[in-house]
Amino acid sequence: MWTCLAKRSQIVVFLVLLFNASVLSPAFAEKSSEAIPIQAEFSGTIIKQVNGKKYQAQVFAKGDRLRLEYKYAIRTDHGYAAIEIIRLDQSETWYLLAQQKELLVTPLNPDDVLPIRSTLPGERSRILVGDATAAGRPAQLYEVQTDHDGRAERFYEWLDMESGIVLKLVSQDRDWSFEYVRIRLSPQPAYYFDEPPGYRKRVRATAPREEG
């Protein structure tokens, strides 16, 4: 069955959050006793759980660009898309509508896309719990408290010791989490994040509305 756009946005919020750790912020560096190397290019499989439901996607990351390939196609009001490209450098999201050979271009929704930094939006405090493992990789486990848009929330965050990628994030205050079940640190082809040849652009001034 097709996945609705609402489910897509639930994944995207987190996928860009995973991507946060690819660029370390000065605030985080001050709180960390040892600087974690930066690795901005990787691929992997992510599982996200929201209110008892699980969603899955393949992720490819390169600098300020993300490519999401969904296990189930997502529905927009112009058709179905199995691939989504997030271009933070252009503040745009692209949906590949294969049946129509169209590229649906929309502005990034600031409510969906988090800053690409290791620190979480509205972060107030960060405590190192200790060494841990996530996605089969050595990690450091942190307890993080945030206050974002007036909502206080606590998280457990698993940060990859080699690359600085957020491997796993779990909210302590609601049924919301994500984790990589597979991840590979490797250069990604630039064309993964470019406009596909032969596609016609369809530009929207707003993000597609959620459809069930």
Short mmCIF file of C-alpha atoms in Angstrom, two decimals:
data_model
loop_
_atom_site.label_atom_id
_atom_site.label_comp_id
_atom_site.label_asym_id
_atom_site.label_seq_id
_atom_site.Cartn_x
_atom_site.Cartn_y
_atom_site.Cartn_z
CA MET A 1 0.00 0.00 0.00
CA TRP A 2 1.12 3.59 -0.62
CA THR A 3 2.55 5.67 2.19
CA CYS A 4 0.94 9.07 2.68
CA LEU A 5 2.86 12.32 2.62
CA ALA A 6 2.28 12.75 6.33
CA LYS A 7 4.35 9.62 6.94
CA ARG A 8 7.01 10.98 4.60
CA SER A 9 7.40 14.17 6.59
CA GLN A 10 7.73 12.12 9.78
CA ILE A 11 10.71 10.34 8.27
CA VAL A 12 12.26 13.44 6.73
CA VAL A 13 12.35 15.32 10.03
CA PHE A 14 14.50 12.61 11.34
CA LEU A 15 16.60 11.90 8.30
CA VAL A 16 17.90 15.41 8.20
CA LEU A 17 18.47 15.12 11.93
CA LEU A 18 20.66 12.09 11.25
CA PHE A 19 22.51 14.26 8.85
CA ASN A 20 23.01 16.84 11.61
CA ALA A 21 26.18 15.22 12.86
CA SER A 22 27.99 15.52 9.54
CA VAL A 23 28.97 19.11 10.51
CA LEU A 24 29.96 19.70 14.11
CA SER A 25 28.96 22.99 15.74
CA PRO A 26 31.27 25.05 17.96
CA ALA A 27 28.86 24.60 20.87
CA PHE A 28 29.17 20.84 20.62
CA ALA A 29 32.96 20.98 20.31
CA GLU A 30 33.13 22.91 23.56
CA LYS A 31 31.06 20.27 25.33
CA SER A 32 33.00 17.30 23.92
CA SER A 33 36.36 16.39 25.40
CA GLU A 34 37.54 14.97 22.08
CA ALA A 35 36.63 16.27 18.63
CA ILE A 36 34.81 13.67 16.53
CA PRO A 37 35.95 13.45 12.90
CA ILE A 38 33.56 14.81 10.29
CA GLN A 39 32.17 12.39 7.70
CA ALA A 40 29.61 14.07 5.48
CA GLU A 41 29.22 11.32 2.87
CA PHE A 42 27.50 8.03 3.64
CA SER A 43 24.65 5.70 2.78
CA GLY A 44 22.43 3.58 4.95
CA THR A 45 19.06 2.14 5.87
CA ILE A 46 16.98 3.96 8.44
CA ILE A 47 14.05 2.72 10.50
CA LYS A 48 11.82 5.29 12.15
CA GLN A 49 9.07 4.57 14.68
CA VAL A 50 6.23 7.02 15.34
CA ASN A 51 3.30 6.11 17.58
CA GLY A 52 3.83 2.40 17.10
CA LYS A 53 4.27 2.56 13.30
CA LYS A 54 7.54 1.90 11.52
CA TYR A 55 8.81 3.47 8.30
CA GLN A 56 11.89 2.59 6.27
CA ALA A 57 14.04 4.37 3.69
CA GLN A 58 17.46 4.21 2.08
CA VAL A 59 19.51 7.34 2.72
CA PHE A 60 22.38 8.80 0.72
CA ALA A 61 24.18 11.88 2.07
CA LYS A 62 26.73 14.18 0.47
CA GLY A 63 27.59 17.50 2.07
CA ASP A 64 24.38 19.53 2.26
CA ARG A 65 22.37 17.11 0.11
CA LEU A 66 20.24 14.07 0.92
CA ARG A 67 18.61 11.44 -1.27
CA LEU A 68 15.78 9.31 0.19
CA GLU A 69 14.60 6.15 -1.54
CA TYR A 70 11.44 4.91 0.13
CA LYS A 71 10.43 1.30 0.61
CA TYR A 72 6.88 2.40 -0.21
CA ALA A 73 6.20 5.30 -2.56
CA ILE A 74 4.94 8.54 -1.06
CA ARG A 75 1.89 10.35 -2.34
CA THR A 76 1.87 13.98 -3.40
CA ASP A 77 -1.06 15.84 -4.95
CA HIS A 78 0.67 15.45 -8.33
CA GLY A 79 1.39 11.73 -8.18
CA TYR A 80 3.51 9.13 -6.42
CA ALA A 81 7.23 9.50 -5.74
CA ALA A 82 9.61 6.81 -4.53
CA ILE A 83 12.61 9.16 -4.50
CA GLU A 84 13.03 12.49 -2.73
CA ILE A 85 16.07 14.75 -2.96
CA ILE A 86 16.67 17.39 -0.31
CA ARG A 87 18.88 20.28 -1.46
CA LEU A 88 19.74 22.33 1.59
CA ASP A 89 22.05 24.46 -0.56
CA GLN A 90 19.00 25.62 -2.58
CA SER A 91 16.43 25.40 0.25
CA GLU A 92 14.38 23.02 -1.93
CA THR A 93 12.91 19.54 -1.85
CA TRP A 94 12.56 17.60 -5.12
CA TYR A 95 10.11 14.74 -5.67
CA LEU A 96 10.74 12.47 -8.65
CA LEU A 97 7.37 11.65 -10.25
CA ALA A 98 8.47 8.78 -12.49
CA GLN A 99 5.14 8.10 -14.19
CA GLN A 100 4.80 11.71 -15.32
CA LYS A 101 8.57 12.21 -15.88
CA GLU A 102 8.28 15.34 -13.73
CA LEU A 103 10.40 16.83 -10.99
CA LEU A 104 8.15 18.42 -8.38
CA VAL A 105 10.13 21.24 -6.74
CA THR A 106 8.95 22.72 -3.43
CA PRO A 107 10.54 24.98 -0.80
CA LEU A 108 11.94 23.35 2.29
CA ASN A 109 9.52 23.34 5.18
CA PRO A 110 11.41 24.69 8.22
CA ASP A 111 9.14 22.63 10.47
CA ASP A 112 10.33 19.44 8.74
CA VAL A 113 13.99 20.15 8.14
CA LEU A 114 16.40 20.49 11.05
CA PRO A 115 19.74 22.34 10.92
CA ILE A 116 22.69 20.22 9.81
CA ARG A 117 24.59 20.37 13.07
CA SER A 118 25.40 17.75 15.69
CA THR A 119 23.49 19.66 18.33
CA LEU A 120 19.71 19.27 18.37
CA PRO A 121 17.40 22.24 17.73
CA GLY A 122 16.86 24.13 20.97
CA GLU A 123 19.50 22.10 22.79
CA ARG A 124 19.83 23.18 26.43
CA SER A 125 22.15 20.55 27.88
CA ARG A 126 24.14 17.47 26.86
CA ILE A 127 25.52 14.82 29.22
CA LEU A 128 27.82 11.99 28.12
CA VAL A 129 26.42 8.73 29.48
CA GLY A 130 29.22 6.53 28.16
CA ASP A 131 30.40 4.29 25.37
CA ALA A 132 27.78 2.30 23.47
CA THR A 133 27.05 0.56 20.17
CA ALA A 134 24.56 1.40 17.42
CA ALA A 135 24.24 0.00 13.89
CA GLY A 136 27.06 -2.36 14.85
CA ARG A 137 29.44 0.59 15.30
CA PRO A 138 31.18 2.08 18.34
CA ALA A 139 29.28 5.12 19.57
CA GLN A 140 29.00 7.55 22.44
CA LEU A 141 25.65 7.75 24.19
CA TYR A 142 24.42 11.20 25.26
CA GLU A 143 21.38 12.38 27.19
CA VAL A 144 20.22 15.63 25.58
CA GLN A 145 17.60 18.11 26.77
CA THR A 146 15.99 20.53 24.31
CA ASP A 147 13.48 23.36 24.35
CA HIS A 148 12.33 23.89 20.75
CA ASP A 149 9.38 26.11 19.84
CA GLY A 150 8.28 26.08 23.48
CA ARG A 151 8.31 22.29 23.82
CA ALA A 152 10.75 20.73 26.26
CA GLU A 153 11.94 17.25 25.36
CA ARG A 154 14.60 14.76 26.41
CA PHE A 155 16.50 12.45 24.06
CA TYR A 156 19.02 9.66 24.09
CA GLU A 157 21.46 10.17 21.23
CA TRP A 158 23.99 7.64 19.89
CA LEU A 159 26.83 9.45 18.08
CA ASP A 160 29.21 7.51 15.84
CA MET A 161 32.74 7.78 17.25
CA GLU A 162 34.44 7.65 13.85
CA SER A 163 32.24 9.90 11.74
CA GLY A 164 30.08 12.00 14.10
CA ILE A 165 26.89 10.74 12.45
CA VAL A 166 23.82 10.39 14.67
CA LEU A 167 23.24 6.63 14.50
CA LYS A 168 20.22 6.51 16.77
CA LEU A 169 17.93 8.98 18.52
CA VAL A 170 15.16 8.13 20.98
CA SER A 171 12.75 10.55 22.62
CA GLN A 172 12.16 9.93 26.30
CA ASP A 173 8.89 11.89 26.25
CA ARG A 174 6.97 10.46 23.28
CA ASP A 175 6.84 7.42 21.00
CA TRP A 176 9.34 8.69 18.46
CA SER A 177 12.71 7.23 17.50
CA PHE A 178 14.99 6.40 14.60
CA GLU A 179 18.06 4.33 14.03
CA TYR A 180 20.28 3.13 11.26
CA VAL A 181 20.25 -0.63 10.82
CA ARG A 182 22.98 -0.36 8.20
CA ILE A 183 25.42 2.41 7.40
CA ARG A 184 28.42 2.72 5.12
CA LEU A 185 30.86 5.63 5.11
CA SER A 186 31.78 6.21 1.49
CA PRO A 187 31.80 8.91 -1.21
CA GLN A 188 28.44 9.32 -2.97
CA PRO A 189 28.03 10.10 -6.70
CA ALA A 190 27.13 13.74 -7.33
CA TYR A 191 24.46 12.75 -9.88
CA TYR A 192 22.39 11.12 -7.11
CA PHE A 193 21.48 14.66 -6.04
CA ASP A 194 21.11 16.33 -9.45
CA GLU A 195 18.04 16.84 -11.63
CA PRO A 196 17.38 13.63 -13.58
CA PRO A 197 17.72 14.05 -17.36
CA GLY A 198 14.49 14.12 -19.35
CA TYR A 199 12.33 15.30 -16.44
CA ARG A 200 10.17 18.41 -16.67
CA LYS A 201 10.20 20.76 -13.68
CA ARG A 202 6.96 21.54 -11.87
CA VAL A 203 7.49 24.27 -9.27
CA ARG A 204 5.19 24.84 -6.30
CA ALA A 205 5.30 27.87 -4.04
CA THR A 206 4.40 25.74 -1.03
CA ALA A 207 5.13 22.22 0.10
CA PRO A 208 2.60 19.56 -1.04
CA ARG A 209 -0.32 19.16 1.32
CA GLU A 210 -0.57 16.00 3.34
CA GLU A 211 -2.79 13.31 1.85
CA GLY A 212 -4.07 10.11 3.33
#
